[in-house]
Amino acid sequence: MMDLTEYTEYYTLFPTLVQSTLHPEADRINPPLLEEIYRLYQMTPDGRDERSSSSAFTTMWSLNDLHKRSVFKELSEFIKSELNIFAKEQSIKLSNNGPIIKEMWFNIINDFQCFDIHAHSNCLFTGVYYLKASKDSSPLVLKSENIDKMLICSTDAKNDYNTVSHEITPAPGLLTLFNANVRHSTWAILHKEERVSVSFTAVV
């Protein structure tokens, strides 16, 4: 059979951009944020969707204006500066004000808890900033659209063309950004741990 390699081209279409940045001064900014979150935790009802199978605590629907509070000002500015870079990497046109944080809330996950697979509507970007997480904490899992296939073929090795998910290991000070339509979840924590994070959505 004729070798047509030199006449063949391969294309990578519709790539999914994910941006992770470790805050260089997390040891300084995280403690007062944790203190405020624990204070709010004592007086804020759980904001989980009633249909959720998760038992983890979140204020997604009960307290989602953290970015408007002075304690979270420095974190919000850090997130917005990284969102600006993330948008420019995708050649998205920005106004003079740059990306706008729409909602911001906190999550507290304890042992054997998780978050269901979900995406975020009515926004362009979403992300998470970790305030507290152990070295062997369960990952944030981003799901490929390929997960919807009715039949997935066996493969010799995992690569960017056949994988259906990507795992990101949390760490204190880690900020991860991705487009809001990307479905994601958090696996159950299988050991005694309390993980605290701040999540948000944004528009331009």
Short mmCIF file of C-alpha atoms in Angstrom, two decimals:
data_model
loop_
_atom_site.label_atom_id
_atom_site.label_comp_id
_atom_site.label_asym_id
_atom_site.label_seq_id
_atom_site.Cartn_x
_atom_site.Cartn_y
_atom_site.Cartn_z
CA MET A 1 0.00 0.00 0.00
CA MET A 2 1.24 3.48 -0.86
CA ASP A 3 2.52 5.55 2.09
CA LEU A 4 0.46 8.75 2.14
CA THR A 5 1.99 10.23 5.29
CA GLU A 6 3.44 13.25 3.52
CA TYR A 7 0.03 14.02 2.02
CA THR A 8 -1.88 13.74 5.30
CA GLU A 9 -2.58 16.50 7.81
CA TYR A 10 -4.02 16.28 11.32
CA TYR A 11 -6.03 19.01 13.01
CA THR A 12 -6.73 19.63 16.68
CA LEU A 13 -10.16 21.24 16.72
CA PHE A 14 -12.03 22.97 19.54
CA PRO A 15 -9.36 22.74 22.26
CA THR A 16 -10.40 23.49 25.84
CA LEU A 17 -8.20 26.06 27.57
CA VAL A 18 -7.59 25.72 31.31
CA GLN A 19 -5.42 28.10 33.32
CA SER A 20 -3.89 27.32 36.73
CA THR A 21 -1.89 29.85 38.75
CA LEU A 22 -0.38 29.42 42.21
CA HIS A 23 -0.61 32.63 44.25
CA PRO A 24 2.94 33.47 45.40
CA GLU A 25 1.70 34.97 48.68
CA ALA A 26 -0.96 32.43 49.60
CA ASP A 27 0.51 31.98 53.09
CA ARG A 28 -0.21 35.66 53.73
CA ILE A 29 -3.65 36.14 52.17
CA ASN A 30 -5.29 32.81 53.03
CA PRO A 31 -5.47 32.96 56.88
CA PRO A 32 -7.73 36.07 57.12
CA LEU A 33 -9.93 34.69 54.34
CA LEU A 34 -10.32 31.39 56.17
CA GLU A 35 -11.15 33.23 59.37
CA GLU A 36 -13.91 35.19 57.62
CA ILE A 37 -15.27 32.10 55.89
CA TYR A 38 -15.53 30.20 59.18
CA ARG A 39 -17.32 33.20 60.68
CA LEU A 40 -19.80 33.29 57.80
CA TYR A 41 -20.20 29.51 57.95
CA GLN A 42 -21.69 29.80 61.43
CA MET A 43 -24.51 32.07 60.24
CA THR A 44 -25.14 31.07 56.61
CA PRO A 45 -27.56 28.32 55.54
CA ASP A 46 -26.36 25.62 53.19
CA GLY A 47 -26.99 26.68 49.60
CA ARG A 48 -27.03 23.27 47.93
CA ASP A 49 -29.59 22.54 45.24
CA GLU A 50 -32.34 20.34 46.70
CA ARG A 51 -31.80 17.84 43.88
CA SER A 52 -28.09 17.44 44.60
CA SER A 53 -26.80 14.11 45.91
CA SER A 54 -23.84 15.91 47.48
CA SER A 55 -23.71 16.63 51.19
CA ALA A 56 -20.84 19.13 50.94
CA PHE A 57 -21.51 22.66 52.19
CA THR A 58 -21.73 25.50 49.67
CA THR A 59 -23.10 29.02 49.66
CA MET A 60 -23.62 29.03 45.88
CA TRP A 61 -27.30 29.89 46.33
CA SER A 62 -27.27 31.38 49.83
CA LEU A 63 -24.28 33.78 49.93
CA ASN A 64 -22.67 34.51 46.56
CA ASP A 65 -21.48 38.11 46.88
CA LEU A 66 -18.08 37.56 48.50
CA HIS A 67 -16.39 39.68 45.81
CA LYS A 68 -18.30 42.72 47.12
CA ARG A 69 -16.91 42.32 50.65
CA SER A 70 -13.76 44.17 51.68
CA VAL A 71 -12.09 41.09 53.18
CA PHE A 72 -12.11 39.45 49.74
CA LYS A 73 -10.96 42.53 47.80
CA GLU A 74 -7.35 41.40 47.26
CA LEU A 75 -8.42 37.90 46.22
CA SER A 76 -11.02 39.35 43.84
CA GLU A 77 -8.42 41.60 42.22
CA PHE A 78 -6.06 38.64 41.79
CA ILE A 79 -8.83 36.60 40.19
CA LYS A 80 -9.79 39.44 37.84
CA SER A 81 -6.19 39.94 36.74
CA GLU A 82 -5.91 36.23 35.93
CA LEU A 83 -9.29 36.27 34.16
CA ASN A 84 -7.98 39.11 32.03
CA ILE A 85 -5.03 36.94 30.93
CA PHE A 86 -7.32 33.94 30.40
CA ALA A 87 -9.68 35.95 28.17
CA LYS A 88 -6.83 37.41 26.12
CA GLU A 89 -5.39 33.92 25.55
CA GLN A 90 -8.70 33.13 23.83
CA SER A 91 -8.71 36.46 21.93
CA ILE A 92 -11.94 37.49 23.63
CA LYS A 93 -12.69 41.21 23.35
CA LEU A 94 -12.79 42.95 26.70
CA SER A 95 -14.27 46.25 27.80
CA ASN A 96 -12.11 48.81 29.58
CA ASN A 97 -13.30 47.33 32.87
CA GLY A 98 -12.08 43.87 31.93
CA PRO A 99 -13.82 40.68 33.12
CA ILE A 100 -16.51 41.16 35.75
CA ILE A 101 -17.03 38.70 38.59
CA LYS A 102 -20.72 37.89 38.65
CA GLU A 103 -20.96 35.66 41.72
CA MET A 104 -18.50 34.38 44.32
CA TRP A 105 -19.20 31.84 47.07
CA PHE A 106 -17.36 29.41 49.34
CA ASN A 107 -17.39 25.64 49.70
CA ILE A 108 -16.43 23.41 52.63
CA ILE A 109 -15.95 19.71 51.90
CA ASN A 110 -15.33 17.13 54.63
CA ASP A 111 -14.44 13.44 54.55
CA PHE A 112 -16.47 11.26 52.16
CA GLN A 113 -18.15 14.30 50.57
CA CYS A 114 -18.06 15.39 46.93
CA PHE A 115 -19.69 17.71 44.38
CA ASP A 116 -21.87 16.38 41.55
CA ILE A 117 -20.91 16.95 37.93
CA HIS A 118 -22.23 20.32 36.77
CA ALA A 119 -21.59 23.38 34.61
CA HIS A 120 -22.51 27.05 35.09
CA SER A 121 -25.06 28.96 33.00
CA ASN A 122 -25.47 32.66 32.18
CA CYS A 123 -21.73 33.36 32.40
CA LEU A 124 -18.55 32.89 30.35
CA PHE A 125 -15.92 31.84 32.87
CA THR A 126 -15.77 29.99 36.15
CA GLY A 127 -13.06 28.87 38.51
CA VAL A 128 -11.96 27.92 41.98
CA TYR A 129 -9.37 29.21 44.45
CA TYR A 130 -8.21 26.82 47.17
CA LEU A 131 -7.71 28.14 50.69
CA LYS A 132 -7.22 24.83 52.46
CA ALA A 133 -6.38 21.41 50.99
CA SER A 134 -4.11 18.53 51.95
CA LYS A 135 -1.40 17.11 49.67
CA ASP A 136 -3.45 14.01 48.87
CA SER A 137 -6.77 15.78 48.48
CA SER A 138 -9.22 14.42 45.90
CA PRO A 139 -9.06 16.20 42.54
CA LEU A 140 -11.16 18.66 40.64
CA VAL A 141 -12.26 16.68 37.57
CA LEU A 142 -12.95 18.44 34.26
CA LYS A 143 -15.04 16.43 31.82
CA SER A 144 -14.58 16.22 28.06
CA GLU A 145 -17.53 16.38 25.68
CA ASN A 146 -16.40 12.90 24.64
CA ILE A 147 -17.92 11.58 27.84
CA ASP A 148 -21.29 11.70 26.05
CA LYS A 149 -20.28 9.05 23.52
CA MET A 150 -22.47 5.95 23.54
CA LEU A 151 -19.43 3.76 22.88
CA ILE A 152 -15.84 4.51 23.89
CA CYS A 153 -13.09 2.50 22.21
CA SER A 154 -10.29 0.74 24.04
CA THR A 155 -6.99 2.59 23.72
CA ASP A 156 -3.30 1.68 23.94
CA ALA A 157 -2.46 4.87 25.86
CA LYS A 158 -4.20 7.99 27.10
CA ASN A 159 -3.59 11.18 25.14
CA ASP A 160 -5.29 14.50 24.34
CA TYR A 161 -7.39 12.86 21.62
CA ASN A 162 -9.02 10.07 23.61
CA THR A 163 -9.20 11.19 27.23
CA VAL A 164 -12.63 11.93 28.69
CA SER A 165 -11.52 13.76 31.82
CA HIS A 166 -8.65 15.67 33.37
CA GLU A 167 -7.80 15.83 37.07
CA ILE A 168 -6.37 18.87 38.87
CA THR A 169 -4.98 18.34 42.36
CA PRO A 170 -5.94 21.15 44.78
CA ALA A 171 -3.32 23.05 46.75
CA PRO A 172 -3.57 26.11 49.00
CA GLY A 173 -3.23 29.21 46.81
CA LEU A 174 -4.04 27.43 43.54
CA LEU A 175 -6.41 29.28 41.19
CA THR A 176 -7.89 27.31 38.29
CA LEU A 177 -9.92 28.97 35.52
CA PHE A 178 -11.95 27.42 32.70
CA ASN A 179 -14.91 28.24 30.49
CA ALA A 180 -18.23 27.96 32.29
CA ASN A 181 -19.70 25.38 29.88
CA VAL A 182 -17.06 22.81 30.87
CA ARG A 183 -18.67 20.23 33.14
CA HIS A 184 -16.77 19.48 36.30
CA SER A 185 -17.02 17.68 39.62
CA THR A 186 -15.07 16.90 42.76
CA TRP A 187 -14.40 13.33 43.76
CA ALA A 188 -15.22 12.19 47.27
CA ILE A 189 -12.56 12.79 49.89
CA LEU A 190 -11.65 9.34 51.21
CA HIS A 191 -9.89 10.39 54.40
CA LYS A 192 -10.49 12.85 57.21
CA GLU A 193 -9.93 16.28 55.75
CA GLU A 194 -11.61 19.65 55.55
CA ARG A 195 -11.13 21.39 52.24
CA VAL A 196 -12.11 25.04 51.82
CA SER A 197 -12.38 26.83 48.49
CA VAL A 198 -13.85 29.92 46.89
CA SER A 199 -15.66 29.52 43.56
CA PHE A 200 -16.93 32.17 41.17
CA THR A 201 -18.46 32.94 37.79
CA ALA A 202 -17.57 35.84 35.50
CA VAL A 203 -18.68 37.68 32.37
CA VAL A 204 -17.09 40.29 30.08
#
